[in-house]
PDB file of C-alpha atoms in Angstrom:
ATOM      1  CA  UNK A 255    -122.496  61.289  46.545  1.00  0.00           C
ATOM      2  CA  UNK A 256    -122.113  60.066  42.793  1.00  0.00           C
ATOM      3  CA  UNK A 257    -120.366  56.901  43.708  1.00  0.00           C
ATOM      4  CA  UNK A 258    -123.212  55.915  46.078  1.00  0.00           C
ATOM      5  CA  UNK A 259    -125.948  56.745  43.597  1.00  0.00           C
ATOM      6  CA  UNK A 260    -123.868  54.572  41.036  1.00  0.00           C
ATOM      7  CA  UNK A 261    -123.673  51.809  43.371  1.00  0.00           C
ATOM      8  CA  UNK A 262    -127.573  51.793  43.804  1.00  0.00           C
ATOM      9  CA  UNK A 263    -127.798  51.968  40.153  1.00  0.00           C
ATOM     10  CA  UNK A 264    -125.900  48.719  39.846  1.00  0.00           C
ATOM     11  CA  UNK A 265    -127.982  47.263  42.553  1.00  0.00           C
ATOM     12  CA  UNK A 266    -131.158  48.052  40.819  1.00  0.00           C
ATOM     13  CA  UNK A 267    -129.936  46.617  37.443  1.00  0.00           C
ATOM     14  CA  UNK A 268    -128.150  43.476  38.667  1.00  0.00           C
ATOM     15  CA  UNK A 269    -130.461  42.375  41.595  1.00  0.00           C
ATOM     16  CA  UNK A 270    -133.776  43.769  40.716  1.00  0.00           C
ATOM     17  CA  UNK A 271    -133.785  43.625  37.106  1.00  0.00           C
ATOM     18  CA  UNK A 272    -134.656  47.335  36.641  1.00  0.00           C
ATOM     19  CA  UNK A 273    -132.435  48.380  33.737  1.00  0.00           C
ATOM     20  CA  UNK A 274    -134.657  51.575  32.938  1.00  0.00           C
ATOM     21  CA  UNK A 275    -134.772  52.696  36.489  1.00  0.00           C
ATOM     22  CA  UNK A 276    -131.031  52.293  37.078  1.00  0.00           C
ATOM     23  CA  UNK A 277    -129.838  54.563  34.681  1.00  0.00           C
ATOM     24  CA  UNK A 278    -132.043  57.188  35.514  1.00  0.00           C
ATOM     25  CA  UNK A 279    -131.247  56.712  39.248  1.00  0.00           C
ATOM     26  CA  UNK A 280    -127.533  57.501  38.283  1.00  0.00           C
ATOM     27  CA  UNK A 281    -128.684  60.250  36.041  1.00  0.00           C
ATOM     28  CA  UNK A 282    -130.332  61.949  38.943  1.00  0.00           C
ATOM     29  CA  UNK A 283    -127.659  61.223  41.440  1.00  0.00           C
ATOM     30  CA  UNK A 284    -124.756  62.512  39.309  1.00  0.00           C
ATOM     31  CA  UNK A 285    -126.601  65.974  39.132  1.00  0.00           C
ATOM     32  CA  UNK A 286    -126.462  66.212  42.808  1.00  0.00           C
ATOM     33  CA  UNK A 287    -122.688  66.798  42.425  1.00  0.00           C
ATOM     34  CA  UNK A 288    -123.195  70.398  42.635  1.00  0.00           C
ATOM     35  CA  UNK A 289    -124.347  70.085  46.137  1.00  0.00           C
ATOM     36  CA  UNK A 290    -120.653  69.803  46.841  1.00  0.00           C
ATOM     37  CA  UNK A 291    -119.679  73.086  45.170  1.00  0.00           C
ATOM     38  CA  UNK A 292    -119.810  75.223  48.280  1.00  0.00           C
ATOM     39  CA  UNK A 293    -116.972  72.871  49.688  1.00  0.00           C
ATOM     40  CA  UNK A 294    -114.612  74.522  47.126  1.00  0.00           C
ATOM     41  CA  UNK A 295    -112.816  78.109  47.545  1.00  0.00           C
ATOM     42  CA  UNK A 296    -113.948  80.248  44.531  1.00  0.00           C
ATOM     43  CA  UNK A 297    -110.771  82.222  45.059  1.00  0.00           C
ATOM     44  CA  UNK A 298    -108.366  79.531  44.616  1.00  0.00           C
ATOM     45  CA  UNK A 299    -107.747  77.710  41.254  1.00  0.00           C
ATOM     46  CA  UNK A 300    -108.675  74.401  42.957  1.00  0.00           C
ATOM     47  CA  UNK A 301    -112.433  75.002  42.362  1.00  0.00           C
ATOM     48  CA  UNK A 302    -111.929  73.614  38.945  1.00  0.00           C
ATOM     49  CA  UNK A 303    -111.454  70.260  40.320  1.00  0.00           C
ATOM     50  CA  UNK A 304    -115.096  69.858  40.712  1.00  0.00           C
ATOM     51  CA  UNK A 305    -115.250  68.440  37.075  1.00  0.00           C
ATOM     52  CA  UNK A 306    -112.486  65.895  38.008  1.00  0.00           C
ATOM     53  CA  UNK A 307    -115.075  63.230  38.379  1.00  0.00           C
ATOM     54  CA  UNK A 308    -117.222  64.157  35.272  1.00  0.00           C
ATOM     55  CA  UNK A 309    -113.979  64.210  33.111  1.00  0.00           C
ATOM     56  CA  UNK A 310    -112.881  60.800  34.191  1.00  0.00           C
ATOM     57  CA  UNK A 311    -116.434  59.452  33.747  1.00  0.00           C
ATOM     58  CA  UNK A 312    -116.381  61.008  30.106  1.00  0.00           C
ATOM     59  CA  UNK A 313    -113.139  59.053  29.232  1.00  0.00           C
ATOM     60  CA  UNK A 314    -114.569  55.911  30.724  1.00  0.00           C
ATOM     61  CA  UNK A 315    -117.719  56.164  28.643  1.00  0.00           C
ATOM     62  CA  UNK A 316    -116.217  56.976  25.642  1.00  0.00           C
ATOM     63  CA  UNK A 317    -113.555  54.093  26.153  1.00  0.00           C
ATOM     64  CA  UNK A 318    -116.175  51.308  27.083  1.00  0.00           C
ATOM     65  CA  UNK A 319    -118.723  52.816  24.384  1.00  0.00           C
ATOM     66  CA  UNK A 320    -116.411  53.247  21.341  1.00  0.00           C
ATOM     67  CA  UNK A 321    -113.596  51.112  22.075  1.00  0.00           C
ATOM     68  CA  UNK A 322    -114.196  48.177  24.573  1.00  0.00           C
ATOM     69  CA  UNK A 323    -117.807  47.661  23.493  1.00  0.00           C
ATOM     70  CA  UNK A 324    -118.403  44.967  25.882  1.00  0.00           C
ATOM     71  CA  UNK A 325    -122.160  44.538  26.281  1.00  0.00           C
ATOM     72  CA  UNK A 326    -121.621  42.840  29.602  1.00  0.00           C
ATOM     73  CA  UNK A 327    -119.814  45.518  31.215  1.00  0.00           C
ATOM     74  CA  UNK A 328    -121.360  46.782  34.523  1.00  0.00           C
ATOM     75  CA  UNK A 329    -121.343  50.330  33.175  1.00  0.00           C
ATOM     76  CA  UNK A 330    -122.947  49.293  30.021  1.00  0.00           C
ATOM     77  CA  UNK A 331    -125.579  47.183  31.687  1.00  0.00           C
ATOM     78  CA  UNK A 332    -126.178  50.041  34.317  1.00  0.00           C
ATOM     79  CA  UNK A 333    -126.354  52.976  32.074  1.00  0.00           C
ATOM     80  CA  UNK A 334    -127.965  51.676  28.886  1.00  0.00           C
ATOM     81  CA  UNK A 335    -131.301  50.943  27.760  1.00  0.00           C
ATOM     82  CA  UNK A 336    -130.516  47.759  26.022  1.00  0.00           C
ATOM     83  CA  UNK A 337    -127.037  46.833  26.855  1.00  0.00           C
ATOM     84  CA  UNK A 338    -125.768  48.330  23.928  1.00  0.00           C
ATOM     85  CA  UNK A 339    -122.442  49.623  24.353  1.00  0.00           C
ATOM     86  CA  UNK A 340    -122.557  52.508  21.890  1.00  0.00           C
ATOM     87  CA  UNK A 341    -125.708  53.981  23.936  1.00  0.00           C
ATOM     88  CA  UNK A 342    -122.799  55.111  26.491  1.00  0.00           C
ATOM     89  CA  UNK A 343    -121.965  57.791  23.588  1.00  0.00           C
ATOM     90  CA  UNK A 344    -125.361  59.461  23.746  1.00  0.00           C
ATOM     91  CA  UNK A 345    -127.105  60.398  26.866  1.00  0.00           C
ATOM     92  CA  UNK A 346    -124.475  59.477  29.441  1.00  0.00           C
ATOM     93  CA  UNK A 347    -121.542  60.982  27.684  1.00  0.00           C
ATOM     94  CA  UNK A 348    -123.647  64.042  26.774  1.00  0.00           C
ATOM     95  CA  UNK A 349    -124.520  64.493  30.478  1.00  0.00           C
ATOM     96  CA  UNK A 350    -120.848  64.282  31.754  1.00  0.00           C
ATOM     97  CA  UNK A 351    -119.783  66.711  29.041  1.00  0.00           C
ATOM     98  CA  UNK A 352    -122.538  69.061  30.028  1.00  0.00           C
ATOM     99  CA  UNK A 353    -121.482  68.733  33.707  1.00  0.00           C
ATOM    100  CA  UNK A 354    -118.047  69.673  32.719  1.00  0.00           C
ATOM    101  CA  UNK A 355    -119.341  72.872  30.925  1.00  0.00           C
ATOM    102  CA  UNK A 356    -121.353  73.762  33.800  1.00  0.00           C
ATOM    103  CA  UNK A 357    -118.763  73.242  36.392  1.00  0.00           C
ATOM    104  CA  UNK A 358    -116.103  75.369  34.615  1.00  0.00           C
ATOM    105  CA  UNK A 359    -118.379  78.230  32.977  1.00  0.00           C
ATOM    106  CA  UNK A 360    -121.205  78.292  35.389  1.00  0.00           C
ATOM    107  CA  UNK A 361    -119.828  77.312  38.784  1.00  0.00           C
ATOM    108  CA  UNK A 362    -121.776  78.409  41.932  1.00  0.00           C
ATOM    109  CA  UNK A 363    -124.026  80.659  39.702  1.00  0.00           C
ATOM    110  CA  UNK A 364    -127.952  80.771  39.478  1.00  0.00           C
ATOM    111  CA  UNK A 365    -127.908  79.610  35.705  1.00  0.00           C
ATOM    112  CA  UNK A 366    -125.731  76.727  36.632  1.00  0.00           C
ATOM    113  CA  UNK A 367    -128.194  75.635  39.202  1.00  0.00           C
ATOM    114  CA  UNK A 368    -131.207  76.006  37.016  1.00  0.00           C
ATOM    115  CA  UNK A 369    -129.783  74.135  34.068  1.00  0.00           C
ATOM    116  CA  UNK A 370    -128.561  71.277  36.471  1.00  0.00           C
ATOM    117  CA  UNK A 371    -132.186  70.991  38.008  1.00  0.00           C
ATOM    118  CA  UNK A 372    -133.735  71.105  34.610  1.00  0.00           C
ATOM    119  CA  UNK A 373    -131.632  68.262  33.174  1.00  0.00           C
ATOM    120  CA  UNK A 374    -130.588  66.459  36.113  1.00  0.00           C
ATOM    121  CA  UNK A 375    -133.854  66.188  38.106  1.00  0.00           C
ATOM    122  CA  UNK A 376    -136.702  67.234  35.758  1.00  0.00           C
ATOM    123  CA  UNK A 377    -135.608  65.302  32.847  1.00  0.00           C
ATOM    124  CA  UNK A 378    -134.240  62.589  35.025  1.00  0.00           C
ATOM    125  CA  UNK A 379    -137.461  61.569  36.725  1.00  0.00           C
ATOM    126  CA  UNK A 380    -139.708  62.441  33.758  1.00  0.00           C
ATOM    127  CA  UNK A 381    -139.340  59.041  32.058  1.00  0.00           C
ATOM    128  CA  UNK A 382    -139.793  56.975  35.382  1.00  0.00           C
ATOM    129  CA  UNK A 383    -143.067  58.773  36.008  1.00  0.00           C
ATOM    130  CA  UNK A 384    -143.977  58.290  32.202  1.00  0.00           C
ATOM    131  CA  UNK A 385    -143.309  54.683  32.325  1.00  0.00           C
ATOM    132  CA  UNK A 386    -145.576  53.816  35.393  1.00  0.00           C
ATOM    133  CA  UNK A 387    -148.146  56.503  35.490  1.00  0.00           C
ATOM    134  CA  UNK A 388    -148.179  57.776  31.687  1.00  0.00           C
ATOM    135  CA  UNK A 389    -151.582  57.290  30.300  1.00  0.00           C
ATOM    136  CA  UNK A 390    -151.835  60.157  27.589  1.00  0.00           C
ATOM    137  CA  UNK A 391    -148.881  60.036  25.489  1.00  0.00           C
ATOM    138  CA  UNK A 392    -147.849  62.299  22.469  1.00  0.00           C
ATOM    139  CA  UNK A 393    -145.187  62.507  19.882  1.00  0.00           C
ATOM    140  CA  UNK A 394    -143.876  65.697  18.189  1.00  0.00           C
ATOM    141  CA  UNK A 395    -142.309  65.150  14.607  1.00  0.00           C
ATOM    142  CA  UNK A 396    -138.977  63.589  14.510  1.00  0.00           C
ATOM    143  CA  UNK A 397    -139.142  63.208  18.465  1.00  0.00           C
ATOM    144  CA  UNK A 398    -139.365  60.465  20.841  1.00  0.00           C
ATOM    145  CA  UNK A 399    -142.650  59.294  22.532  1.00  0.00           C
ATOM    146  CA  UNK A 400    -143.606  61.329  25.566  1.00  0.00           C
ATOM    147  CA  UNK A 401    -146.480  61.287  28.002  1.00  0.00           C
ATOM    148  CA  UNK A 402    -148.434  64.176  29.541  1.00  0.00           C
ATOM    149  CA  UNK A 403    -147.647  62.847  33.052  1.00  0.00           C
ATOM    150  CA  UNK A 404    -143.843  62.409  32.507  1.00  0.00           C
ATOM    151  CA  UNK A 405    -143.663  66.013  31.089  1.00  0.00           C
ATOM    152  CA  UNK A 406    -145.924  67.708  33.855  1.00  0.00           C
ATOM    153  CA  UNK A 407    -145.047  65.970  36.981  1.00  0.00           C
ATOM    154  CA  UNK A 408    -141.466  64.942  35.790  1.00  0.00           C
ATOM    155  CA  UNK A 409    -139.913  67.654  33.836  1.00  0.00           C
ATOM    156  CA  UNK A 410    -142.057  70.743  34.999  1.00  0.00           C
ATOM    157  CA  UNK A 411    -142.536  69.908  38.771  1.00  0.00           C
ATOM    158  CA  UNK A 412    -139.104  68.116  38.890  1.00  0.00           C
ATOM    159  CA  UNK A 413    -137.416  71.329  37.647  1.00  0.00           C
ATOM    160  CA  UNK A 414    -139.261  73.503  39.956  1.00  0.00           C
ATOM    161  CA  UNK A 415    -138.071  71.097  42.967  1.00  0.00           C
ATOM    162  CA  UNK A 416    -134.658  71.041  41.706  1.00  0.00           C
ATOM    163  CA  UNK A 417    -134.192  74.760  41.459  1.00  0.00           C
ATOM    164  CA  UNK A 418    -135.552  75.202  44.841  1.00  0.00           C
ATOM    165  CA  UNK A 419    -133.288  72.540  46.459  1.00  0.00           C
ATOM    166  CA  UNK A 420    -130.070  73.794  44.492  1.00  0.00           C
ATOM    167  CA  UNK A 421    -130.461  77.541  45.009  1.00  0.00           C
ATOM    168  CA  UNK A 422    -131.075  76.909  48.931  1.00  0.00           C
ATOM    169  CA  UNK A 423    -128.243  74.344  49.121  1.00  0.00           C
ATOM    170  CA  UNK A 424    -125.732  76.541  47.192  1.00  0.00           C
ATOM    171  CA  UNK A 425    -126.782  79.798  49.015  1.00  0.00           C
ATOM    172  CA  UNK A 426    -127.778  81.471  45.940  1.00  0.00           C
ATOM    173  CA  UNK A 427    -130.454  84.116  45.677  1.00  0.00           C
ATOM    174  CA  UNK A 428    -133.917  83.273  45.379  1.00  0.00           C
ATOM    175  CA  UNK A 429    -135.992  83.471  41.965  1.00  0.00           C
ATOM    176  CA  UNK A 430    -139.542  84.655  42.038  1.00  0.00           C
ATOM    177  CA  UNK A 431    -142.069  81.929  41.461  1.00  0.00           C
ATOM    178  CA  UNK A 432    -143.024  83.329  38.190  1.00  0.00           C
ATOM    179  CA  UNK A 433    -139.477  82.997  37.119  1.00  0.00           C
ATOM    180  CA  UNK A 434    -139.044  79.361  38.507  1.00  0.00           C
ATOM    181  CA  UNK A 435    -142.506  78.424  36.625  1.00  0.00           C
ATOM    182  CA  UNK A 436    -141.355  79.920  33.397  1.00  0.00           C
ATOM    183  CA  UNK A 437    -137.844  78.151  33.414  1.00  0.00           C
ATOM    184  CA  UNK A 438    -139.760  74.907  34.272  1.00  0.00           C
ATOM    185  CA  UNK A 439    -142.147  75.373  31.337  1.00  0.00           C
ATOM    186  CA  UNK A 440    -139.264  76.158  28.961  1.00  0.00           C
ATOM    187  CA  UNK A 441    -137.432  73.001  30.079  1.00  0.00           C
ATOM    188  CA  UNK A 442    -140.708  70.797  29.593  1.00  0.00           C
ATOM    189  CA  UNK A 443    -141.094  72.206  26.155  1.00  0.00           C
ATOM    190  CA  UNK A 444    -137.620  71.738  25.162  1.00  0.00           C
ATOM    191  CA  UNK A 445    -137.654  68.170  26.392  1.00  0.00           C
ATOM    192  CA  UNK A 446    -140.797  67.603  24.486  1.00  0.00           C
ATOM    193  CA  UNK A 447    -139.358  68.730  21.391  1.00  0.00           C
ATOM    194  CA  UNK A 448    -135.740  67.219  21.657  1.00  0.00           C
ATOM    195  CA  UNK A 449    -134.978  64.575  18.990  1.00  0.00           C
ATOM    196  CA  UNK A 450    -134.397  61.100  20.331  1.00  0.00           C
ATOM    197  CA  UNK A 451    -130.929  60.693  22.241  1.00  0.00           C
ATOM    198  CA  UNK A 452    -130.688  64.558  22.144  1.00  0.00           C
ATOM    199  CA  UNK A 453    -132.400  65.525  25.258  1.00  0.00           C
ATOM    200  CA  UNK A 454    -129.080  66.129  27.449  1.00  0.00           C
ATOM    201  CA  UNK A 455    -128.021  68.605  24.763  1.00  0.00           C
ATOM    202  CA  UNK A 456    -131.155  70.311  23.577  1.00  0.00           C
ATOM    203  CA  UNK A 457    -132.631  70.920  26.947  1.00  0.00           C
ATOM    204  CA  UNK A 458    -129.684  72.934  28.458  1.00  0.00           C
ATOM    205  CA  UNK A 459    -129.028  74.619  25.003  1.00  0.00           C
ATOM    206  CA  UNK A 460    -132.764  75.951  24.933  1.00  0.00           C
ATOM    207  CA  UNK A 461    -132.677  76.953  28.591  1.00  0.00           C
ATOM    208  CA  UNK A 462    -129.414  78.619  28.192  1.00  0.00           C
ATOM    209  CA  UNK A 463    -130.571  80.480  25.382  1.00  0.00           C
ATOM    210  CA  UNK A 464    -133.570  81.547  27.246  1.00  0.00           C
ATOM    211  CA  UNK A 465    -131.742  82.718  30.220  1.00  0.00           C
ATOM    212  CA  UNK A 466    -129.241  84.682  28.330  1.00  0.00           C
ATOM    213  CA  UNK A 467    -131.720  86.540  26.241  1.00  0.00           C
ATOM    214  CA  UNK A 468    -134.416  86.995  28.863  1.00  0.00           C
ATOM    215  CA  UNK A 469    -132.644  87.795  32.052  1.00  0.00           C
ATOM    216  CA  UNK A 470    -136.011  88.521  33.867  1.00  0.00           C
ATOM    217  CA  UNK A 471    -136.431  84.497  34.333  1.00  0.00           C
ATOM    218  CA  UNK A 472    -133.769  84.589  37.098  1.00  0.00           C
ATOM    219  CA  UNK A 473    -135.281  87.679  38.623  1.00  0.00           C
TER     220      UNK A 473
END
């Protein structure tokens, strides 16, 4: 599935000239990798192989962003904002490292599904909504510029939709609507307060801290 989304991202970038949309399309597609979790046997060590693709991509992103540094490389053009190779070392690499953490530490757990929903779906769709429909912008100190529309319809509603999708697809227990809304609100505030290029670290860290100290969020 990740390969399919990557190919669509390339198509958007190379044939339609949608560089911004291509990287976010790949971002959301990569998050859907957890839909394959039920195919792994949790009692056998092989379930750890679910992080194989993120691990390979992490090495690939580091090599192309820190060593090769070719602005015309297809991965650079697809997953960067301005075709700068160094950008692969920020959001894209942070996301694949996040995937490896979730895939090993939070495999088939409710918290894992919530974190991926917030970062993969909510944070993924927000910039696209903000770009096309964002009329009310805001900016917190030291943070990037955001839009009310992107934060609400993207992060907040996107996180809610992602939680509902992933918990159902993975066969996990349901969360109360109050808990889902609270998790989405926390993700929205975290995304709004994240330093530029740090969304993929800050959002899951804040949400993980909240879920750990306030377990009622998952009830």
